[in-house]
Short mmCIF file of C-alpha atoms in Angstrom, two decimals:
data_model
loop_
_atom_site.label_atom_id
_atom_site.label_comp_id
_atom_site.label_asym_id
_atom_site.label_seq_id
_atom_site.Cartn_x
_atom_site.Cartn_y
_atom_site.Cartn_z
CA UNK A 14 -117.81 -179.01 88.64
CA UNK A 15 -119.87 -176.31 87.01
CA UNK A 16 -122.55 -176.57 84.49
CA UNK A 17 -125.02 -174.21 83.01
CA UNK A 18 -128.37 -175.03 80.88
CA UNK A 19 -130.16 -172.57 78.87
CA UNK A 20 -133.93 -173.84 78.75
CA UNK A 21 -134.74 -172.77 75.17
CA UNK A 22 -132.56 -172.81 72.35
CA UNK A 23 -134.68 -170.09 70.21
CA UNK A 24 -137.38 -167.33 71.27
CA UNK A 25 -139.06 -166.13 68.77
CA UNK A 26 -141.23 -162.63 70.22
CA UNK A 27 -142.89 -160.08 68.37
CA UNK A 28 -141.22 -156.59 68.82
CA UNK A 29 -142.49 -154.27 72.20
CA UNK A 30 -143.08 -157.66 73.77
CA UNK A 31 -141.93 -158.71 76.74
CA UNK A 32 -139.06 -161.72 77.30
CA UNK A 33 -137.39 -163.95 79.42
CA UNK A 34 -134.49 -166.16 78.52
CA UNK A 35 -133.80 -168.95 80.80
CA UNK A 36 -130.30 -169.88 82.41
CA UNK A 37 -130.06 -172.39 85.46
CA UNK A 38 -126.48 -173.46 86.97
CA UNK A 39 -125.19 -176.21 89.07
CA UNK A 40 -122.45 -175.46 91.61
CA UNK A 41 -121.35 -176.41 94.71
CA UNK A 42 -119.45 -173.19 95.26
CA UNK A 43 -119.91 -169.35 95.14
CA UNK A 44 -119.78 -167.96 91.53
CA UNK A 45 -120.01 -164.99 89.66
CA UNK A 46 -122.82 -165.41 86.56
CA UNK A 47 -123.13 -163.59 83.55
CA UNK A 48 -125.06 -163.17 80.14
CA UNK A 49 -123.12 -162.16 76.90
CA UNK A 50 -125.11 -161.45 73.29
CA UNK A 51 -123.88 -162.36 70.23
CA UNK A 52 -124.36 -160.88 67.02
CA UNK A 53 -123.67 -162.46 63.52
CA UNK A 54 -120.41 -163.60 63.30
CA UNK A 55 -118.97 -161.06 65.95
CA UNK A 56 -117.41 -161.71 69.29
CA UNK A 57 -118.83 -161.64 72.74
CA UNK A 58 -120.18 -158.32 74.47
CA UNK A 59 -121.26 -158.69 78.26
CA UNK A 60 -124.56 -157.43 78.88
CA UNK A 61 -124.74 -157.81 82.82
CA UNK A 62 -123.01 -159.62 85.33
CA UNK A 63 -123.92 -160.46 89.15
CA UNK A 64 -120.68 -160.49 91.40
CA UNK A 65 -122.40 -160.27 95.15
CA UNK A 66 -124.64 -157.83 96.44
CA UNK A 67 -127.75 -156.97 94.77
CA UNK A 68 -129.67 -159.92 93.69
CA UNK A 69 -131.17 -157.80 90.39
CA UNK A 70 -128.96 -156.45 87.91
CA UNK A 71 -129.77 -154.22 85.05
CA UNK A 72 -128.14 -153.34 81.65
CA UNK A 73 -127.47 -150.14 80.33
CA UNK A 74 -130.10 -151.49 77.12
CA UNK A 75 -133.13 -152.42 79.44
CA UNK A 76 -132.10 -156.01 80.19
CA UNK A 77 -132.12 -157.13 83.57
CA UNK A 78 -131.69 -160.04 85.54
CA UNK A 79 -132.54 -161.42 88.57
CA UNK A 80 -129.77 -163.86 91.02
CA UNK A 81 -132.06 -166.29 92.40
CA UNK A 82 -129.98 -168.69 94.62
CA UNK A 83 -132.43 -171.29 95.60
CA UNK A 84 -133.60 -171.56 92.60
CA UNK A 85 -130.02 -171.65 91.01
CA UNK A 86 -131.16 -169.23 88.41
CA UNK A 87 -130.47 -166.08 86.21
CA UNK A 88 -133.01 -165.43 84.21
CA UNK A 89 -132.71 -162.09 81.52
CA UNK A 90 -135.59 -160.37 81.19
CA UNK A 91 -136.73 -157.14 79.16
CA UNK A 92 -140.06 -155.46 79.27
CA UNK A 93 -140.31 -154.58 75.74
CA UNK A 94 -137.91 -155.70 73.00
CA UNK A 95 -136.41 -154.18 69.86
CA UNK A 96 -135.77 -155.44 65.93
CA UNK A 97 -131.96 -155.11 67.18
CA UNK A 98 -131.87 -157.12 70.34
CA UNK A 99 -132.20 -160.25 67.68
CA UNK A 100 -129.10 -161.91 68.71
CA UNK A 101 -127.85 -164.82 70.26
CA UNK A 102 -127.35 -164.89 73.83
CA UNK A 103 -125.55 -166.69 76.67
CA UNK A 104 -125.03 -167.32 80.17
CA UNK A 105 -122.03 -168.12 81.57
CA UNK A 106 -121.07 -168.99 85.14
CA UNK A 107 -117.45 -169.21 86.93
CA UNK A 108 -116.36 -170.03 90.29
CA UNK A 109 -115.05 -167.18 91.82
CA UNK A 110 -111.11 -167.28 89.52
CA UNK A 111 -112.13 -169.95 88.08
CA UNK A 112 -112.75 -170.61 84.16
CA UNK A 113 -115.73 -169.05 82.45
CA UNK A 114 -118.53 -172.30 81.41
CA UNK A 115 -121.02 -171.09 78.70
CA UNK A 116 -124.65 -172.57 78.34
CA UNK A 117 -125.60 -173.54 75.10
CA UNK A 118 -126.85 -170.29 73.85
CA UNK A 119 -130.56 -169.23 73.10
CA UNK A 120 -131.24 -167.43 69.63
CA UNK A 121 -133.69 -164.25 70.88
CA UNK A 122 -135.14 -163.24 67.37
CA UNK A 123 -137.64 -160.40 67.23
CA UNK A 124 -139.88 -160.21 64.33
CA UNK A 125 -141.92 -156.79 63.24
CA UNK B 25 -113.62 -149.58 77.92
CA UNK B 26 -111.54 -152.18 77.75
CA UNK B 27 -110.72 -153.46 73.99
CA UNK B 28 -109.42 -156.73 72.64
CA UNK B 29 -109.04 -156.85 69.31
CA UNK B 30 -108.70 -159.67 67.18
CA UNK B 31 -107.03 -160.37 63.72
CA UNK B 32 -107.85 -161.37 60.73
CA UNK B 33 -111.54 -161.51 61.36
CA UNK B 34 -111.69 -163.84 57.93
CA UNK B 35 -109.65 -166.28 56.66
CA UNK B 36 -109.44 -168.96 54.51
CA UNK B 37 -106.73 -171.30 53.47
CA UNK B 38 -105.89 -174.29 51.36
CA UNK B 39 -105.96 -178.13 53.12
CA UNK B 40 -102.27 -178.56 55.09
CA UNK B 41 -101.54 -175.13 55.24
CA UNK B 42 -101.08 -173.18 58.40
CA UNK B 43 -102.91 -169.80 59.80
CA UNK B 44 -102.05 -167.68 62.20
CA UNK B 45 -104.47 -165.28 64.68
CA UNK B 46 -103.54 -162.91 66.91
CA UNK B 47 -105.28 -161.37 69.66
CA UNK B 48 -104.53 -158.02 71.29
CA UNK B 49 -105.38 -156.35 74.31
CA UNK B 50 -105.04 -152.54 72.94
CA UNK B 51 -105.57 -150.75 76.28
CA UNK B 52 -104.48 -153.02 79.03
CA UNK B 53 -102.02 -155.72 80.12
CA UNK B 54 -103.01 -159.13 79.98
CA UNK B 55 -100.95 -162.17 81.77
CA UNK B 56 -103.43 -164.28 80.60
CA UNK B 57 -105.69 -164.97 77.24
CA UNK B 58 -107.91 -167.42 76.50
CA UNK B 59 -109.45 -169.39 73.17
CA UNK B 60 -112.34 -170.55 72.55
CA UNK B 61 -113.74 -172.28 69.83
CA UNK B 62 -116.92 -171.84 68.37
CA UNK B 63 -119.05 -174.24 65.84
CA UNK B 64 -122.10 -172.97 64.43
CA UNK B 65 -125.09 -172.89 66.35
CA UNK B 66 -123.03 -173.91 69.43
CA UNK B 67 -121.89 -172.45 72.84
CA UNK B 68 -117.53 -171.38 73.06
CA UNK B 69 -115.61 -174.22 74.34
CA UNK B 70 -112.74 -173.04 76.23
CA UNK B 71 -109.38 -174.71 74.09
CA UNK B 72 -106.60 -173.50 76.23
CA UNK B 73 -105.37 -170.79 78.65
CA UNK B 74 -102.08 -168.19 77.08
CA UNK B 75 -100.14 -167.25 79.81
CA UNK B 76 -97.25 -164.77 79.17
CA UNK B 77 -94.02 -166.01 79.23
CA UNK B 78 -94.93 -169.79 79.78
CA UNK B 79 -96.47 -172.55 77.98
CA UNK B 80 -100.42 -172.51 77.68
CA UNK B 81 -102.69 -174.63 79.51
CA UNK B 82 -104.73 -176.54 76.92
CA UNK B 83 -108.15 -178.26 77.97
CA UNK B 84 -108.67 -181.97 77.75
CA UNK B 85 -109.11 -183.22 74.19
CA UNK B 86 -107.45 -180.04 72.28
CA UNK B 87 -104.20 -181.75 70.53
CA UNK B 88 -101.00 -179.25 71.35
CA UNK B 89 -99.36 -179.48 68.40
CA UNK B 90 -101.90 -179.14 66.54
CA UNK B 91 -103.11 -175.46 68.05
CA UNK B 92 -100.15 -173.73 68.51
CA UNK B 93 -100.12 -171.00 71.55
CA UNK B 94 -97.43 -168.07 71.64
CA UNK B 95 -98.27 -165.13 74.48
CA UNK B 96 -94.94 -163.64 74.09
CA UNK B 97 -95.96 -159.86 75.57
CA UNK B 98 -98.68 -158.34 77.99
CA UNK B 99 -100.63 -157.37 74.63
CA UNK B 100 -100.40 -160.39 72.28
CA UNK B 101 -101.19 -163.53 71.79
CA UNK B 102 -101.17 -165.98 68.68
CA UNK B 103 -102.85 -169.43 68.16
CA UNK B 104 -102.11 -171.07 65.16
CA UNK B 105 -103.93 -173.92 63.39
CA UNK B 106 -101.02 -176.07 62.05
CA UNK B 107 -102.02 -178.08 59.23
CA UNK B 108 -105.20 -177.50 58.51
CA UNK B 109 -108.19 -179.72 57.87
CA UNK B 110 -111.63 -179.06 56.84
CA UNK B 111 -112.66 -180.10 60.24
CA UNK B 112 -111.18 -177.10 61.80
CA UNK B 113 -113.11 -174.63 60.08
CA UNK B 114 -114.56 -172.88 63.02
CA UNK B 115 -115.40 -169.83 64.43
CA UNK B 116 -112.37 -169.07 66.73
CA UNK B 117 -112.74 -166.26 69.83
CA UNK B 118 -110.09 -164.80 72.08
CA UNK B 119 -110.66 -163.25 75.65
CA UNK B 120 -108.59 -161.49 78.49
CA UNK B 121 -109.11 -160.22 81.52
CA UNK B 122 -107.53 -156.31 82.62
CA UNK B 123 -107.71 -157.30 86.18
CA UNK B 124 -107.73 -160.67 88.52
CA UNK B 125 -110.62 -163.25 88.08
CA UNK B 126 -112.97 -163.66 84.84
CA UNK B 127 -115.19 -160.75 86.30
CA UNK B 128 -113.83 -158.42 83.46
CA UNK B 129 -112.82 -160.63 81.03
CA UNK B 130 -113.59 -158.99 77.42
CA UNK B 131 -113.69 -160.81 74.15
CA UNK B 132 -112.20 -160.10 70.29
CA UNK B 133 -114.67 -160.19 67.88
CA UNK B 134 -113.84 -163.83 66.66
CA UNK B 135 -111.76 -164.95 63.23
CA UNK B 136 -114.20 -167.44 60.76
CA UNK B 137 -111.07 -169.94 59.28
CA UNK B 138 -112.43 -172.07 56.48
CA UNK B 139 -110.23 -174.83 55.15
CA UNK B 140 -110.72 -175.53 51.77
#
């Protein structure tokens, strides 16, 4: 089975700083990973995802993130964050056709 | 890109009543859906599968008659909360997937039921 733990369950940054939001999986089989944000009382929107290849992904909004196998982790990370990345996000991790398992969430919130 | 769309984004209803959502996929065929429940401050839990033209697959602990799943087309699916209790208020999200796999699967922008 499949499990994924966010590490923090809020982050509060000031704006222009730099963060990292935590996501560590257990698997004992190939899978894809992905993060998703989350704003008030909207549906999902995927951010990035990591299929194969490339170990570092990148979003079209500065996130990145980084496939660390080893390590069994996929950490998001942006350089320098924004009032309107406040938001929650998650990870989420599926074997390879199998059913998408969502950490618990962590609540980025980005104060002026 | 790839839409699903997802309606009504609010409801609220009276104790014993029943609600309907439905969840489209406007721009692509979709033999499968999925719902997920949401409660506040809380990850999705995955509450059953919507295949088209064939009963859903529900998850372990979701009562069937209770959630009601219809995927009669490509484009639609319907869950609805039969009887309703205060205890499903929720926050309730559909997926799908244009292609194979969860590696595109895009979500509807949730419905908030309250129960009154």
């Amino acid at each position: 089975a499949q499990s994924v733990t966010q590490l923090d369950s809020q982050v509060p940054v000031f704006e222009e700083a730099p963060v990292e939001l935590r996501c560590n999986y257990s698997s004992s089989v190939s899978v894809y990973l992905f993060w998703y944000v989350q704003y008030p009382n909207q549906g999902l929107q995927l951010l990035l995802k990591y299929l194969s290849g490339s170990t570092l992904v990148e979003s079209i909004n500065g996130f990145e993130a980084e496939f660390n196998k080893s390590q069994t982790s996929f950490h998001l990370r942006k350089p320098s964050v924004h009032i309107s990345d406040t938001a929650e996000y998650f990870c989420a991790v599926t074997p390879q056709g199998g059913k998408l398992i969502f950490g618990q969430g962590t609540e980025l919130s980005v104060k002026p | 890109g790839a839409v699903v769309s997802q309606h009504p984004s609010r409801v609220i209803c009276k104790s014993g009543t029943s609600v309907k959502i439905e969840c489209r996929s406007l721009d692509f065929q979709a033999t499968t859906m999925f719902w997920y429940r949401q409660f506040p401050k809380q990850s999705l839990m995955l509450m059953a599968t919507s295949n088209e033209g064939s009963k859903a697959t529900y998850e372990q602990g979701v009562e069937k008659d209770k959630f009601l799943i219809n995927h009669a087309s490509l484009t639609l699916s319907t869950l609805t909360v039969t009887s309703a209790h205060p205890e499903d208020s929720s926050f309730y999200i559909c997926s799908a997937s244009p292609g194979q796999g969860m590696s595109t699967l895009h979500f509807g922008n949730g419905t908030r039921l309250t129960v009154t």
